[in-house]
Amino acid sequence: MKSRILLGISFLVVFLLLCAIIYPGALSKPYDGDSRHYSVIPESTESFNETASVENFTTESGIPVEKLSESQQRAFRDAKEQPRENEHGPSGRQSKDILVCDSTLVFCDEYRELPDPYNGDHQYTFSHDGNQYTLVEDSDGEQYLVQAGFQEVGPTVNGIDGIVETLGKLLLLGPYIIFLAYRGWTTNPPNLTHSSVGYGFALVGIVFLYPYLLMFTDISLPSWHLPALAVITWTVIFIEIRRGRSRIKSDICQGSNW
């Protein structure tokens, strides 16, 4: 007879694993794939004068830095701490790469969105060389041209990445879902075991916490992690199947001896 507690937990595990296949934040990378950049150009540099003079942009006053959001102020301060670029002569630009978290994640240690200070007011913005610049006034009165944008790392096809990720999770989690559901729903032996249900519960934790493990640890980006998890999962399945067959044979032998 199957344990009602194990049966209930197994149903919960199967349900959560099915949710993990649908939920895009499970087994995902913590940050979006495109590279973001954030640059500031102080008014004391040649690059500031050259960039602003091209469009005859007025630099009398910018958006006070205190009016920016907390994340925008943080990006502004971080960029100011970067060394000035000197490619092709003195430029004065200070740049920083920006990591934007996947929008499906609950927690984020970087930025929820690109910290672009542009607020729709064209009094403080202008475009040059395909880039949009926003004039920001620091707390000490110095003006900065701020430019935030995206850098595509490669060609992407809308919708294809999501389909590939869903299929990958289906191949990874599907076998254990089928195994655990069959063990729980069938009326025939072998019954559920603490180890099979326990691993299923651990698997749920891994798939939902995976992006945060990558986010808050020094673990490298996905390479061997998912294949290793697949090997472990199949190993557990084979061990549980073999253990179940051994128990059935043992029960048969005891029945014949009786």
Coordinates of C-alpha atoms in Angstrom, one line a residue:
M1 CA 0.0 0.0 0.0
K2 CA 1.3 3.4 -1.0
S3 CA 2.1 5.9 1.7
R4 CA -0.4 8.8 1.5
I5 CA 2.3 11.3 2.7
L6 CA 4.7 10.2 -0.1
L7 CA 1.9 10.1 -2.6
G8 CA 0.9 13.7 -1.7
I9 CA 4.4 15.0 -1.9
S10 CA 5.0 13.2 -5.2
F11 CA 1.9 14.9 -6.7
L12 CA 3.2 18.2 -5.5
V13 CA 6.7 17.6 -7.0
V14 CA 5.2 16.6 -10.3
F15 CA 3.1 19.7 -10.4
L16 CA 6.0 22.0 -9.6
L17 CA 8.2 20.3 -12.2
L18 CA 5.5 20.9 -14.8
C19 CA 5.4 24.5 -13.7
A20 CA 9.2 24.8 -14.1
I21 CA 8.9 23.7 -17.7
I22 CA 6.4 26.5 -18.4
Y23 CA 8.0 29.2 -16.2
P24 CA 10.7 30.9 -18.2
G25 CA 12.7 31.9 -15.1
A26 CA 13.5 28.2 -14.1
L27 CA 16.9 26.9 -15.3
S28 CA 17.5 30.2 -17.0
K29 CA 20.5 32.6 -17.2
P30 CA 20.3 35.4 -14.7
Y31 CA 21.0 38.1 -17.2
D32 CA 19.7 39.0 -20.6
G33 CA 22.0 37.9 -23.5
D34 CA 22.6 41.3 -25.1
S35 CA 25.4 43.5 -23.8
R36 CA 24.5 46.9 -22.4
H37 CA 26.9 49.8 -22.1
Y38 CA 26.6 53.0 -20.0
S39 CA 29.0 56.0 -20.6
V40 CA 29.5 59.4 -19.2
I41 CA 31.4 62.3 -20.7
P42 CA 32.5 65.2 -18.4
E43 CA 32.1 68.7 -19.7
S44 CA 35.8 69.3 -18.9
T45 CA 36.9 67.0 -21.8
E46 CA 37.3 67.6 -25.5
S47 CA 34.9 64.8 -26.3
F48 CA 32.1 66.7 -24.5
N49 CA 32.6 69.8 -26.5
E50 CA 33.0 68.0 -29.8
T51 CA 29.9 65.8 -29.3
A52 CA 27.7 68.7 -28.1
S53 CA 28.9 71.2 -30.8
V54 CA 27.9 68.9 -33.7
E55 CA 24.2 69.3 -33.0
N56 CA 24.6 72.8 -31.5
F57 CA 23.1 71.4 -28.3
T58 CA 22.8 73.8 -25.4
T59 CA 24.7 72.7 -22.3
E60 CA 23.6 75.4 -19.9
S61 CA 21.7 73.0 -17.5
G62 CA 21.0 69.3 -17.3
I63 CA 18.8 67.0 -15.3
P64 CA 19.9 67.2 -11.7
V65 CA 21.3 63.9 -10.7
E66 CA 19.1 63.9 -7.6
K67 CA 16.1 63.6 -9.8
L68 CA 17.3 60.3 -11.3
S69 CA 16.1 57.0 -9.9
E70 CA 18.2 55.0 -7.5
S71 CA 19.5 52.6 -10.1
Q72 CA 20.2 55.5 -12.5
Q73 CA 22.2 57.3 -9.9
R74 CA 24.1 54.1 -9.1
A75 CA 25.0 53.6 -12.8
F76 CA 26.1 57.2 -13.0
R77 CA 28.4 57.0 -10.0
D78 CA 29.9 53.7 -11.2
A79 CA 30.6 55.1 -14.6
K80 CA 32.3 58.1 -13.1
E81 CA 34.7 55.8 -11.3
Q82 CA 35.9 54.2 -14.5
P83 CA 39.2 55.2 -16.2
R84 CA 38.9 57.6 -19.1
E85 CA 39.2 56.2 -22.6
N86 CA 42.0 57.5 -24.8
E87 CA 41.5 55.7 -28.1
H88 CA 42.2 57.8 -31.2
G89 CA 43.3 60.8 -29.0
P90 CA 41.9 62.1 -25.7
S91 CA 38.2 61.3 -25.6
G92 CA 37.3 61.7 -21.9
R93 CA 34.5 59.0 -22.1
Q94 CA 34.1 56.8 -19.1
S95 CA 32.2 53.6 -19.8
K96 CA 30.9 50.6 -17.8
D97 CA 29.2 47.4 -18.9
I98 CA 25.7 47.0 -17.5
L99 CA 24.1 43.7 -16.6
V100 CA 20.3 43.6 -16.8
C101 CA 18.5 40.8 -15.0
D102 CA 16.0 38.6 -16.7
S103 CA 12.6 40.1 -16.3
T104 CA 11.1 36.8 -15.0
L105 CA 13.3 36.6 -11.9
V106 CA 12.1 37.7 -8.5
F107 CA 15.5 38.9 -7.1
C108 CA 18.1 40.9 -9.0
D109 CA 21.6 41.9 -7.9
E110 CA 22.3 44.2 -10.8
Y111 CA 19.7 46.3 -12.8
R112 CA 16.1 45.6 -13.5
E113 CA 16.2 47.6 -16.7
L114 CA 18.7 49.7 -18.6
P115 CA 19.4 52.8 -16.3
D116 CA 18.9 55.3 -19.1
P117 CA 18.2 58.8 -17.6
Y118 CA 16.2 59.8 -20.7
N119 CA 12.7 60.8 -19.5
G120 CA 11.1 62.0 -22.7
D121 CA 12.1 65.7 -22.3
H122 CA 14.0 66.7 -25.4
Q123 CA 15.3 69.7 -23.7
Y124 CA 18.0 67.5 -22.1
T125 CA 18.6 65.0 -24.9
F126 CA 19.9 64.9 -28.5
S127 CA 21.0 62.2 -31.0
H128 CA 24.5 62.0 -32.5
D129 CA 26.0 59.2 -34.6
G130 CA 22.9 57.0 -33.9
N131 CA 23.3 57.4 -30.2
Q132 CA 21.1 59.3 -27.8
Y133 CA 22.7 61.5 -25.2
T134 CA 21.2 63.0 -22.0
L135 CA 22.6 65.9 -20.2
V136 CA 22.9 65.3 -16.5
E137 CA 24.1 67.8 -13.8
D138 CA 26.1 66.3 -11.0
S139 CA 25.7 67.5 -7.4
D140 CA 28.9 69.6 -7.7
G141 CA 27.4 71.4 -10.7
E142 CA 29.5 69.7 -13.4
Q143 CA 27.6 68.6 -16.5
Y144 CA 27.9 65.1 -18.0
L145 CA 26.7 63.7 -21.3
V146 CA 25.2 60.3 -20.5
Q147 CA 24.7 57.6 -23.2
A148 CA 23.1 54.2 -22.5
G149 CA 22.3 51.6 -25.1
F150 CA 22.4 48.0 -26.3
Q151 CA 25.0 46.1 -28.1
E152 CA 23.7 43.0 -29.9
V153 CA 26.1 40.0 -29.3
G154 CA 24.7 38.1 -32.3
P155 CA 21.7 37.5 -34.5
T156 CA 18.6 36.4 -32.7
V157 CA 15.2 35.1 -33.8
N158 CA 12.2 36.2 -31.8
G159 CA 10.5 33.4 -30.1
I160 CA 13.0 30.7 -31.1
D161 CA 15.1 31.1 -27.9
G162 CA 12.1 30.6 -25.7
I163 CA 11.0 27.5 -27.6
V164 CA 14.5 26.0 -27.4
E165 CA 14.7 26.6 -23.7
T166 CA 11.3 25.0 -23.1
L167 CA 12.2 22.0 -25.2
G168 CA 15.5 21.7 -23.2
K169 CA 13.6 21.7 -19.9
L170 CA 11.1 19.2 -21.2
L171 CA 13.9 16.8 -22.1
L172 CA 15.6 17.3 -18.8
L173 CA 12.6 17.2 -16.4
G174 CA 10.2 15.2 -18.5
P175 CA 11.7 11.7 -17.7
Y176 CA 11.5 12.2 -14.0
I177 CA 8.0 13.6 -14.2
I178 CA 6.9 10.5 -16.0
F179 CA 8.8 8.2 -13.7
L180 CA 7.5 9.8 -10.5
A181 CA 3.9 10.1 -11.8
Y182 CA 3.9 6.4 -12.9
R183 CA 5.2 5.3 -9.5
G184 CA 2.6 7.3 -7.7
W185 CA -0.5 6.7 -9.8
T186 CA -0.1 3.0 -10.7
T187 CA -1.7 0.5 -8.3
N188 CA 1.0 -2.1 -9.0
P189 CA 4.3 -2.3 -7.1
P190 CA 6.9 -1.0 -6.7
N191 CA 5.8 1.8 -4.4
L192 CA 7.2 5.2 -4.0
T193 CA 10.4 5.5 -1.9
H194 CA 11.7 8.3 0.2
S195 CA 14.8 8.6 -2.0
S196 CA 12.8 8.9 -5.2
V197 CA 10.4 11.6 -3.8
G198 CA 13.3 13.3 -2.0
Y199 CA 15.3 13.6 -5.2
G200 CA 12.3 15.0 -7.0
F201 CA 11.9 17.6 -4.2
A202 CA 15.6 18.5 -4.5
L203 CA 15.2 18.7 -8.3
V204 CA 12.4 21.3 -7.9
G205 CA 14.7 23.4 -5.7
I206 CA 17.6 23.2 -8.2
V207 CA 15.6 24.2 -11.2
F208 CA 14.0 27.3 -9.5
L209 CA 17.1 28.4 -7.7
Y210 CA 19.5 27.8 -10.6
P211 CA 19.6 31.4 -12.0
Y212 CA 20.2 32.7 -8.5
L213 CA 23.1 30.2 -7.9
L214 CA 24.7 31.7 -11.0
M215 CA 23.9 35.2 -9.9
F216 CA 25.3 35.1 -6.4
T217 CA 28.2 32.7 -6.8
D218 CA 31.3 32.4 -8.9
I219 CA 30.0 29.5 -10.8
S220 CA 30.5 30.0 -14.6
L221 CA 27.7 30.4 -17.0
P222 CA 25.8 27.2 -18.1
S223 CA 28.1 24.7 -19.8
W224 CA 28.4 21.4 -18.0
H225 CA 25.7 22.1 -15.4
L226 CA 22.6 20.9 -17.2
P227 CA 24.2 17.8 -18.8
A228 CA 25.5 16.8 -15.4
L229 CA 22.0 17.3 -13.9
A230 CA 20.6 15.1 -16.7
V231 CA 23.1 12.4 -15.9
I232 CA 22.3 12.5 -12.2
T233 CA 18.6 12.4 -12.9
W234 CA 18.8 9.4 -15.2
T235 CA 21.1 7.6 -12.7
V236 CA 18.5 8.1 -9.9
I237 CA 15.8 6.7 -12.2
F238 CA 17.8 3.6 -13.1
I239 CA 18.7 3.0 -9.5
E240 CA 15.1 3.3 -8.4
I241 CA 13.9 1.0 -11.2
R242 CA 16.5 -1.6 -10.3
R243 CA 15.7 -1.3 -6.6
G244 CA 12.0 -1.8 -7.3
R245 CA 12.6 -4.9 -9.4
S246 CA 14.7 -6.4 -6.6
R247 CA 11.9 -5.8 -4.1
I248 CA 9.4 -7.4 -6.4
K249 CA 11.6 -10.5 -6.8
S250 CA 12.1 -10.6 -3.0
D251 CA 8.4 -10.5 -2.4
I252 CA 7.8 -13.2 -5.0
C253 CA 10.4 -15.5 -3.4
Q254 CA 9.0 -14.9 0.1
G255 CA 5.5 -15.7 -1.2
S256 CA 6.6 -19.0 -2.8
N257 CA 8.4 -20.0 0.4
W258 CA 5.3 -19.3 2.4

